[in-house]
Coordinates of C-alpha atoms (C1' of nucleotides) in Angstrom, one line a residue:
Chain A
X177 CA 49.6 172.8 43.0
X178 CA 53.4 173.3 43.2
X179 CA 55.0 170.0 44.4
X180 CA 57.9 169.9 46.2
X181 CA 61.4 170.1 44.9
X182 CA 60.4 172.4 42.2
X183 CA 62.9 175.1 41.3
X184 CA 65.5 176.7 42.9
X185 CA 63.6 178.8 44.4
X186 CA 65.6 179.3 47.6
X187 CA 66.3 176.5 49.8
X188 CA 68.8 177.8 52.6
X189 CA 68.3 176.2 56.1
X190 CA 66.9 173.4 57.7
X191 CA 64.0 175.2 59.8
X192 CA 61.3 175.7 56.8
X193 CA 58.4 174.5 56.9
X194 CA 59.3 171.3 54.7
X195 CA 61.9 170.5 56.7
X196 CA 60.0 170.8 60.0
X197 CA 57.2 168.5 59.0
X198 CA 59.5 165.9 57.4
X199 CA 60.7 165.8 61.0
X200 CA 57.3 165.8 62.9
X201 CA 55.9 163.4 60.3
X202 CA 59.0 160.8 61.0
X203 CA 58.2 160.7 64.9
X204 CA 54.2 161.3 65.1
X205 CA 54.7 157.8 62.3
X206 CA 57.6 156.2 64.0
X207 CA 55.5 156.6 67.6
X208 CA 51.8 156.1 66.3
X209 CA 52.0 154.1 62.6
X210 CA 50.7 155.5 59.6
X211 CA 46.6 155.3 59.9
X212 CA 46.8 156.2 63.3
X213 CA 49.1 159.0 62.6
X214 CA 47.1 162.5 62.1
X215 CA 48.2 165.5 59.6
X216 CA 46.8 167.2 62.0
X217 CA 48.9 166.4 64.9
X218 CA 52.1 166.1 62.6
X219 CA 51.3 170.1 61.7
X220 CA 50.8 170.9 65.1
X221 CA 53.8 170.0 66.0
X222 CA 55.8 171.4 63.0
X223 CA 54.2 174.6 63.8
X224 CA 52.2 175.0 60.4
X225 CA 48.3 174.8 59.3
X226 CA 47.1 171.9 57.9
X227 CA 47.0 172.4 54.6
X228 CA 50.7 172.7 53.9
X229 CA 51.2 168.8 53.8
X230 CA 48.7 168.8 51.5
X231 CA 50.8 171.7 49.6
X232 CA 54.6 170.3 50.3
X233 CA 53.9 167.0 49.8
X234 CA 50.7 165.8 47.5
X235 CA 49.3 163.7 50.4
X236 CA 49.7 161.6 53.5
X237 CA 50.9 158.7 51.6
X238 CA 53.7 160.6 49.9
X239 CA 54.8 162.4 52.8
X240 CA 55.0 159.1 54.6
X241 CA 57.4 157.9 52.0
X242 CA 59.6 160.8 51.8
X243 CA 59.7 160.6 55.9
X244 CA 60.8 157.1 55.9
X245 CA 63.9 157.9 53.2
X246 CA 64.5 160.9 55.1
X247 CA 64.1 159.3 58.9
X248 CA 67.0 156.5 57.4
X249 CA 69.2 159.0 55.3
X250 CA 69.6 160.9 58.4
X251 CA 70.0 157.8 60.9
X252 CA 72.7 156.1 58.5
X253 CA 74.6 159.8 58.3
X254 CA 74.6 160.5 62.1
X255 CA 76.4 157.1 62.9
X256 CA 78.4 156.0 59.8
X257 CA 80.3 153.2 59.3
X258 CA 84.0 153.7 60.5
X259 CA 86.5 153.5 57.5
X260 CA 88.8 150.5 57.6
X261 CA 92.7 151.1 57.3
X262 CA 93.9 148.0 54.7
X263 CA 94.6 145.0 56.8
X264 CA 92.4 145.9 59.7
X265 CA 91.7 142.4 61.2
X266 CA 88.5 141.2 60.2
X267 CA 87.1 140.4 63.7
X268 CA 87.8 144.1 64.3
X269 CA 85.9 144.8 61.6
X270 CA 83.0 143.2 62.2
X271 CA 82.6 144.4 66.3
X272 CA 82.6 147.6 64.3
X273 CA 80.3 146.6 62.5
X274 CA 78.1 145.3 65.0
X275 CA 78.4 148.1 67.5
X276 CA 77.2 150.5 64.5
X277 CA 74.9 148.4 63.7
X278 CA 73.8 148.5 67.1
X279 CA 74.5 151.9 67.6
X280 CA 72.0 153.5 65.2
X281 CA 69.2 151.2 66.2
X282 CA 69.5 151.6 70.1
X283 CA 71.0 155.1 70.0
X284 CA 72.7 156.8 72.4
X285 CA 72.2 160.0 73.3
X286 CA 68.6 161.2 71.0
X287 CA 65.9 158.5 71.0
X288 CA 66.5 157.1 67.6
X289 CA 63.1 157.5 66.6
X290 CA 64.0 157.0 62.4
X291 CA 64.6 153.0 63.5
X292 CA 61.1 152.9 65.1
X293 CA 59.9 153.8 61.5
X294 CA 62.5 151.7 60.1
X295 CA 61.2 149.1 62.0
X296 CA 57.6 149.5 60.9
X297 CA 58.6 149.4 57.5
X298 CA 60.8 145.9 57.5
X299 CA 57.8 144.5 59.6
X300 CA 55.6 145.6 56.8
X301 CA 57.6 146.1 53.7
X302 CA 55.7 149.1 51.6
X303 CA 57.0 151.0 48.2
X304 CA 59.3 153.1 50.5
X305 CA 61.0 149.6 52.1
X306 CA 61.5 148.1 48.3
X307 CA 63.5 151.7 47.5
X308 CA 65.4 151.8 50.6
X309 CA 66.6 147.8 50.1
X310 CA 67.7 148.4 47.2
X311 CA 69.8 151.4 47.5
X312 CA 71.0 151.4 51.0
X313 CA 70.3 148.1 53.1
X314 CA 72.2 145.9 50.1
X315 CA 75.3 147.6 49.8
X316 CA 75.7 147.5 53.6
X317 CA 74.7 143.6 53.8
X318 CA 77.3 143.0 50.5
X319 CA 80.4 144.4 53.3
X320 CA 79.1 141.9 56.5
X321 CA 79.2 139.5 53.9
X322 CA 83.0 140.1 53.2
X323 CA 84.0 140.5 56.6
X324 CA 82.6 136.8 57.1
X325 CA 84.4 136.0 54.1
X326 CA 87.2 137.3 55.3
X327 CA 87.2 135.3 59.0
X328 CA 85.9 131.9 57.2
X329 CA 88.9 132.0 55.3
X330 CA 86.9 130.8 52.3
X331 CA 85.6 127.4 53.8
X332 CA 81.5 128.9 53.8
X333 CA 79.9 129.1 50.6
X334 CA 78.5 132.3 50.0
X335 CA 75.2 131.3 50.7
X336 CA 76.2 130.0 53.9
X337 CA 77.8 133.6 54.6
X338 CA 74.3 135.1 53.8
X339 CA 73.0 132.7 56.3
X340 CA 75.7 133.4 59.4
X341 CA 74.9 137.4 57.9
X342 CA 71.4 137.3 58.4
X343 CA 72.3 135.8 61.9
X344 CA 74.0 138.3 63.3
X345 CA 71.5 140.7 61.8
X346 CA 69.0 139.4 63.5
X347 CA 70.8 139.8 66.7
X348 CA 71.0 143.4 66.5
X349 CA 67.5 143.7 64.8
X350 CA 66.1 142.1 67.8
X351 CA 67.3 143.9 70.7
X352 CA 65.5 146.9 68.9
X353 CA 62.5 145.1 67.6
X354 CA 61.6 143.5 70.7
X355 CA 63.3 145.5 73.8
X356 CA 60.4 146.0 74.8
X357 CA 59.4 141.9 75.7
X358 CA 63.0 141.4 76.3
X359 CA 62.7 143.7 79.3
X360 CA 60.0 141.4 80.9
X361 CA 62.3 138.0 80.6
X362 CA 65.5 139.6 82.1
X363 CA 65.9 141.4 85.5
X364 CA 66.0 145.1 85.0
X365 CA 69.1 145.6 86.9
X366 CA 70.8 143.2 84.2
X367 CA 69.2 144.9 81.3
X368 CA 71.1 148.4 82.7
X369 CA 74.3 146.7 83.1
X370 CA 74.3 144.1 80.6
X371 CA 72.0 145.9 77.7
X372 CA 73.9 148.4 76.6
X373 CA 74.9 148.9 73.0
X374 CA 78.8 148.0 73.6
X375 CA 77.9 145.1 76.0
X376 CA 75.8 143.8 73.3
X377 CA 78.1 144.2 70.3
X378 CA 80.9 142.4 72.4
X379 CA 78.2 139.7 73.0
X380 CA 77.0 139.3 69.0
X381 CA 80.6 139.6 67.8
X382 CA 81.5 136.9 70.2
X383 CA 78.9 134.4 69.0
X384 CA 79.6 134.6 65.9
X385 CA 83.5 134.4 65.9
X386 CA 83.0 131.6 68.1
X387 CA 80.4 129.3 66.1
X388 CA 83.6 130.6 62.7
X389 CA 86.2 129.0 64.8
X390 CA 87.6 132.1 64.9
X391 CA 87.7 132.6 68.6
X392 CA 87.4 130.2 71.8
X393 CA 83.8 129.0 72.5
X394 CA 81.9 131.0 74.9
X395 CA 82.8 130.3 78.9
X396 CA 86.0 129.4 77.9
X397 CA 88.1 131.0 80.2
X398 CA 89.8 133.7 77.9
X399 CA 92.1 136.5 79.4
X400 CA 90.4 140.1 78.6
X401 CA 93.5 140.8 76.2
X402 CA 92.4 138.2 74.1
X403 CA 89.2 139.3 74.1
X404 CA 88.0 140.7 70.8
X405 CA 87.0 143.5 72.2
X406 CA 88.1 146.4 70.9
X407 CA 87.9 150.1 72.3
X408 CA 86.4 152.4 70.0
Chain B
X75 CA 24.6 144.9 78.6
X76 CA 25.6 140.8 79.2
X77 CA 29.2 140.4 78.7
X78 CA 30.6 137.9 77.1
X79 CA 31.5 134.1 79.3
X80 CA 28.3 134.5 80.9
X81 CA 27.0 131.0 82.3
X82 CA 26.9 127.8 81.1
X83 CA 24.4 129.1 78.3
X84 CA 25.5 126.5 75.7
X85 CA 28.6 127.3 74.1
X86 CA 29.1 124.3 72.0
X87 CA 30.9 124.3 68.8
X88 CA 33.2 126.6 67.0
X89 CA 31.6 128.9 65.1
X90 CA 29.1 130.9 67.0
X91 CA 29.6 134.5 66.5
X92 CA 31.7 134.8 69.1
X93 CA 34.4 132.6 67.8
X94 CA 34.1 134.1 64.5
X95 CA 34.3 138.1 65.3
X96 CA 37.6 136.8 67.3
X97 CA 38.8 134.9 63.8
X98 CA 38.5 137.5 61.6
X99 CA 38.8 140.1 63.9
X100 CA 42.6 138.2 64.3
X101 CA 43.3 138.4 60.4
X102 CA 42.3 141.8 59.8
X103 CA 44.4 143.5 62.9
X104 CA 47.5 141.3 61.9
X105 CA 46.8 142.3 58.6
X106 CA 46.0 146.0 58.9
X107 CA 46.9 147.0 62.2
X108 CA 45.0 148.0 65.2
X109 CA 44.0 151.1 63.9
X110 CA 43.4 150.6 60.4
X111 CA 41.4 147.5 61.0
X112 CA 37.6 148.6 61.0
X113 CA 35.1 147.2 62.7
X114 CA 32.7 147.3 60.0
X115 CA 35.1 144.7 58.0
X116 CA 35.5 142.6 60.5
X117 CA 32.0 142.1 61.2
X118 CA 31.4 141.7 57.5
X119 CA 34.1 138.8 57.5
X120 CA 32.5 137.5 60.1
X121 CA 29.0 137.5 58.7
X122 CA 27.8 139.6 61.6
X123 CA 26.2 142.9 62.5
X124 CA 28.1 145.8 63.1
X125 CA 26.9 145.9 66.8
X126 CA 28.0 142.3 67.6
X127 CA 31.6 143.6 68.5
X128 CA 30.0 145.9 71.2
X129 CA 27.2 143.4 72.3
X130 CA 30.4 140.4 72.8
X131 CA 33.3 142.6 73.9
X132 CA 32.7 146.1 74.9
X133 CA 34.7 147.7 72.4
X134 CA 37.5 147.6 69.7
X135 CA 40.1 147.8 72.3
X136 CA 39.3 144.9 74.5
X137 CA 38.1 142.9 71.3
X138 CA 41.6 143.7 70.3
X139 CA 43.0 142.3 73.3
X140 CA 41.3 138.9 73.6
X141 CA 42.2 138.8 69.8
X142 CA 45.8 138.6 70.8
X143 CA 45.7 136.2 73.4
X144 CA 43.4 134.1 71.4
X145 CA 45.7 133.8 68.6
X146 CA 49.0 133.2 70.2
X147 CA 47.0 130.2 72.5
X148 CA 45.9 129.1 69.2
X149 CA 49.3 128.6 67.4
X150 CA 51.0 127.5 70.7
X151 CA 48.3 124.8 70.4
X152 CA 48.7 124.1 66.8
X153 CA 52.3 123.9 67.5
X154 CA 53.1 122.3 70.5
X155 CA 56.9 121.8 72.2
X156 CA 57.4 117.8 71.5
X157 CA 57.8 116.2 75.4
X158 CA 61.3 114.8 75.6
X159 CA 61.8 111.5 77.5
X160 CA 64.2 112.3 80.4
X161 CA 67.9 112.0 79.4
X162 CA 67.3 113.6 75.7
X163 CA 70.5 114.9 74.2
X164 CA 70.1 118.7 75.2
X165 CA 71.8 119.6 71.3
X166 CA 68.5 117.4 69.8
X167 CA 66.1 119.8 72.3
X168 CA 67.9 122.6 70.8
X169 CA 67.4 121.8 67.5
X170 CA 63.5 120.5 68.3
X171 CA 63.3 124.2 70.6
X172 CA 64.0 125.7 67.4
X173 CA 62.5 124.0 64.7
X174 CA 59.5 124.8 66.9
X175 CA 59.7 128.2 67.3
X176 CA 60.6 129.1 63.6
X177 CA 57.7 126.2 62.6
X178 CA 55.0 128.2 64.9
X179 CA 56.9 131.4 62.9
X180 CA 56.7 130.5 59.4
X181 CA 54.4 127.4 59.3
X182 CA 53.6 125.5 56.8
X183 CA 49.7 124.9 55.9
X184 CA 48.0 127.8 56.2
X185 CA 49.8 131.4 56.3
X186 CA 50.0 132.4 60.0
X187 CA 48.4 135.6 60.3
X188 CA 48.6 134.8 63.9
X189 CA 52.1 135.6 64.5
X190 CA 51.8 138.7 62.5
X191 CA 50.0 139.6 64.6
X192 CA 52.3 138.9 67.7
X193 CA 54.6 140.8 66.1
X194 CA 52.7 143.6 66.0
X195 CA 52.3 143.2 69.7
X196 CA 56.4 142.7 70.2
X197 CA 57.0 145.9 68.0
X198 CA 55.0 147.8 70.0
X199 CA 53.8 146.3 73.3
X200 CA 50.3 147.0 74.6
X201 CA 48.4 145.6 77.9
X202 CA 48.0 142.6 75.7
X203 CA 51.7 141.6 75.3
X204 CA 52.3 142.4 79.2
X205 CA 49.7 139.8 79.8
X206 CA 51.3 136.9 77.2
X207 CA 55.1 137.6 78.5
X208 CA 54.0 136.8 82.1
X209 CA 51.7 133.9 81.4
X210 CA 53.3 132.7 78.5
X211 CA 56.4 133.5 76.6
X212 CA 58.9 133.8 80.1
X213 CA 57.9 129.9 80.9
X214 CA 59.0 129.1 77.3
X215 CA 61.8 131.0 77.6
X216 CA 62.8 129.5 80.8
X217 CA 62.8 126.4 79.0
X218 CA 64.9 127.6 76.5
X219 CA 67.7 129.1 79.3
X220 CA 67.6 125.4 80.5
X221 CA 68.7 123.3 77.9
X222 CA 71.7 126.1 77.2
X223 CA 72.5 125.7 80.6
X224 CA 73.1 121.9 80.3
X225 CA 74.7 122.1 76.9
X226 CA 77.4 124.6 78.2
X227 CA 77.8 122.5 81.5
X228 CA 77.5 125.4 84.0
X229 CA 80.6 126.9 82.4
X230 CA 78.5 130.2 81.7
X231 CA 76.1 132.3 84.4
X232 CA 72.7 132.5 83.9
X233 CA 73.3 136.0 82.6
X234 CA 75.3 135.4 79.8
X235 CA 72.4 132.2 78.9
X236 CA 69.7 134.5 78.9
X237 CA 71.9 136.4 76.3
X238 CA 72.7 133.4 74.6
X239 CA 69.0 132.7 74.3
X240 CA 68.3 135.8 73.5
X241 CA 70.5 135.3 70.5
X242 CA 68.9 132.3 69.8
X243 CA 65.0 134.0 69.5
X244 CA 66.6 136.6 68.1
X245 CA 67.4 134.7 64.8
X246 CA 64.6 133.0 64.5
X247 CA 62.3 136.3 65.2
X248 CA 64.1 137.9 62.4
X249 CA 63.4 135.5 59.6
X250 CA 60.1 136.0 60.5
X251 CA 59.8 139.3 60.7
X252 CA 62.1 140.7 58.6
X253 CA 61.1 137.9 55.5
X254 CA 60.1 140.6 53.0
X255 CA 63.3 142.6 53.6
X256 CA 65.8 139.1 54.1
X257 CA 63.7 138.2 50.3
X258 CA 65.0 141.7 48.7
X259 CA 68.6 140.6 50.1
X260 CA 69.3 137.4 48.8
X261 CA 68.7 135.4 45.9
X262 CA 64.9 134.4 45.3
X263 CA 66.1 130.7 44.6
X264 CA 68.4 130.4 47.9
X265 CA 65.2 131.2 49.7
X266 CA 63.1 129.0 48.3
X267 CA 65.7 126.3 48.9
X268 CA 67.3 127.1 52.1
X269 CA 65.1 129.5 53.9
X270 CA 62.4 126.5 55.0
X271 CA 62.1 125.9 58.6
X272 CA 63.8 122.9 58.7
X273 CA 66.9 124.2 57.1
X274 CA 67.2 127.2 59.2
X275 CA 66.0 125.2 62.2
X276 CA 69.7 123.7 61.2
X277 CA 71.6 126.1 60.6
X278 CA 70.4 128.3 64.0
X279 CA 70.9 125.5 66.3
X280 CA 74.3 124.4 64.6
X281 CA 75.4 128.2 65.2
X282 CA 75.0 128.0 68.6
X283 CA 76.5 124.8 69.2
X284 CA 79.0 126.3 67.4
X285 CA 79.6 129.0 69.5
X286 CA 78.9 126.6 72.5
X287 CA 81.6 124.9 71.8
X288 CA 79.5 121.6 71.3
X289 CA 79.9 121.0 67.9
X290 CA 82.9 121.9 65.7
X291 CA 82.8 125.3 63.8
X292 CA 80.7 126.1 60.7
X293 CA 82.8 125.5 58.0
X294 CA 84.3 122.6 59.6
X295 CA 84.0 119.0 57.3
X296 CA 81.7 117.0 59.4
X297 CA 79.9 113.9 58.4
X298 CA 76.5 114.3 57.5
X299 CA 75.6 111.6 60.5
X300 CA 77.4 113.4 63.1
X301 CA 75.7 116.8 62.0
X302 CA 72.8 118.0 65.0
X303 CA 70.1 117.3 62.2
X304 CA 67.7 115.4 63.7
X305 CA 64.7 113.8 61.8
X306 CA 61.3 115.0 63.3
Chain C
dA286 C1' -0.6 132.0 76.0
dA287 C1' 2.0 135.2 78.0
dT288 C1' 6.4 136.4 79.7
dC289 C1' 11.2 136.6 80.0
dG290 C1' 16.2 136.8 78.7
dC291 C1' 19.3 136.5 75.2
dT292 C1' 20.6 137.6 70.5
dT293 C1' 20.4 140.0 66.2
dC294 C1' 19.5 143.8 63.3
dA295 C1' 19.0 148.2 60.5
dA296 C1' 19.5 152.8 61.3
dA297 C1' 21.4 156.6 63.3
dC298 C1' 24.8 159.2 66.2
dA299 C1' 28.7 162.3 67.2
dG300 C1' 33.2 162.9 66.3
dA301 C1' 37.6 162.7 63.8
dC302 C1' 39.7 162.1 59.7
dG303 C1' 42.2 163.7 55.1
dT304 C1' 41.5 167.0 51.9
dT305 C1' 39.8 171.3 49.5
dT306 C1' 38.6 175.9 49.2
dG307 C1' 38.9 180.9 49.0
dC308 C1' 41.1 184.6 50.9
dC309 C1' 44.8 187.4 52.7
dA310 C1' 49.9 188.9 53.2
dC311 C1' 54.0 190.1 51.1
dG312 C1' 58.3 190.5 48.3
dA313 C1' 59.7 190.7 43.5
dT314 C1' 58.6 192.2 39.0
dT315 C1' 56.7 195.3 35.5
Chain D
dA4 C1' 51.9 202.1 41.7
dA5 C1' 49.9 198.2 39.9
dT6 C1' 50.6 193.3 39.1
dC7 C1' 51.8 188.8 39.9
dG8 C1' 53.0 184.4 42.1
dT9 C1' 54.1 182.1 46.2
dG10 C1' 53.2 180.8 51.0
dG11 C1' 50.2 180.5 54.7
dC12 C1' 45.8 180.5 57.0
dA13 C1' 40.9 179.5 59.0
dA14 C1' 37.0 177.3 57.8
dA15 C1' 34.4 174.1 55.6
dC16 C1' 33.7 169.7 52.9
dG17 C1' 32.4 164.9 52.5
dT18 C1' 33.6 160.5 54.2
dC19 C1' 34.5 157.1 57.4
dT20 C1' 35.1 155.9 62.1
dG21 C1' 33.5 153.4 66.7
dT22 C1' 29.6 153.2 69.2
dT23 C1' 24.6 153.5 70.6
dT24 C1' 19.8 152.9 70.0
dG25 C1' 15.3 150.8 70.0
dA26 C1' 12.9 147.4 67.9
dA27 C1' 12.4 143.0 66.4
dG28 C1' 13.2 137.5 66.5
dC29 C1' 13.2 133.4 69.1
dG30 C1' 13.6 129.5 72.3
dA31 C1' 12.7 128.3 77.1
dT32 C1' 10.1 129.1 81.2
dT33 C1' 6.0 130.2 83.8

DNA sequence: AATCGCTTCAAACAGACGTTTGCCACGATT
DNA sequence: AATCGTGGCAAACGTCTGTTTGAAGCGATT
């Protein structure tokens, strides 16, 4: 009946058992949801017997929970947002922030399989979703918001700001939520080329410092120089 | 052993088992999820035996399917695209493309649990959602690429539209799906006030003018008569 | 009246699920 | 050396799952 986090009793590496289900347990949920999610295959793959999610963690529910923090804690820390000098140009700022954005939800290199959970949760907000808003997703909204307050110059109200936010928000959150269907309305060879995490950052920042004013309208003939694209 | 569709065996009104398994079998897999919707619920909702899901559609999975298709046929229905008489202002089928799509979203009258469901499908796309891209959402979407084409006057490749239009879903797809987390994010009485299709219908299709470069920027003093809002 | 096909039903089926149990191994403490 | 608590294990528990079964009900046809 020892729940987790007890004492100090010794917690050194990352390999214990804990650890190694909290990371079966985010990608059997992220890949399969949580009813159709076993313990059984989440211990499987985590190498232990099936009563030690039962021991580390209470129950399923609980040890769904603690995955999703931990799937998100872990997502946000591998691809942070870059730290702004003082007077960095706010478009700069926000392709930043859009190619991070973008970056932890299509991933290079490891399948990001912590946004697949994250995306299960947003779809269907649970107790773990109302935590999470809270103390990470807000702060991170509260700085798009100032970089749009930054390129409107003042002349949106905040509310408006919220709204061009949530826009480009929804952008990214799209590409991720729905690659799937969005890969049966394009050409494949233009999804390769044209897909890609920096392609599509260029593309959102673009939009949206266009419809500011704060760049040429799309198709207008701009040299690349000019082009807020930025090199990273 | 008779499958459903059958013969002509009179199939006339609405609620023969049939119609009703595929009703409730709808509300509890949008609600619930594939896996965590029972039969046995279903088939109580419905006020049928247990064995009337086998008896009318084999099993859970292909009950599942025609669940999927029924639904998005039904709110497509419910919902239609308005038929524009030829020379329509391609910014007012913008704004009528959207208020469309985030009305079939977010409806008003009765909560529809059929789009949850579809966004269960776009999360995570099965035979089902294969079936409904082909048939159904790349002819909408073609529609869509068309009316960005004549607004930006062939100044952009049908590359960068289908991006553009991408953008465009995107938004609207993300106040839908993302309405509990968007509700945690911004204050409860700018929702209730601004977050109503119609008001999103304007702001989504005045971003893209916008960026278009067919209407001035957001932020930008402009009569409320010369503003894209057009009564429906 | 008897037969047929279609529909409905209660009951049972085998399997998988989350969870619990009791026992063993082992390092630290007494 | 004996004791203790922790961590890990195989096996079992009871429940719930999707699915099947065989028998009835019932209107139309023969």
């Amino acid at each position: 009946m020892v729940l987790a986090e007890s004492a100090a009793s010794a917690r050194p590496t990352g390999d214990e058992p804990r650890s190694r289900i909290l990371m079966a347990a985010g990608k059997e949920f992220a890949e399969r949801g949580f009813e159709a999610a076993t313990v059984r295959e989440i211990c499987l793959a985590a190498g232990v017997n099936v009563a030690a999610v039962n021991y580390y963690f209470g129950d399923k529910q609980r040890l769904y929970i603690e995955s999703v923090k931990h799937a998100h804690q872990a997502r946000v820390r591998q691809v942070p947002l870059p730290e702004w000098p003082q007077g960095t140009a706010p478009a700069r700022k926000l392709h930043d922030y859009v190619a991070t954005m973008l970056e932890r939800m299509l991933g290079l290199g490891q399948s990001p399989w912590q946004m697949r959970l994250m995306m299960r949760e947003v779809l269907q907000p649970t107790a773990a979703c109302r935590e999470l808003a809270q103390d990470y997703m807000r702060p991170q909204f509260a700085v798009l918001v100032g970089i749009l307050g930054e390129l409107s110059a003042g002349r949106l109200s905040e509310a408006e700001l919220r709204r061009v936010a949530i826009s480009v928000i929804g952008q990214c959150f799209f590409y991720r939520a729905a690659g799937g269907v969005v890969g049966m309305l394009v050409p494949s060879e233009e999804i390769e080329v044209l897909h890609t995490p920096q392609e599509l950052a260029d593309h959102v920042t673009r939009y949206a410092l266009a419809a500011l004013g704060a760049a040429p309208p799309l198709g207008t003939a701009t040299p690349a120089h000019a082009r807020p694209r930025v090199k990273r």
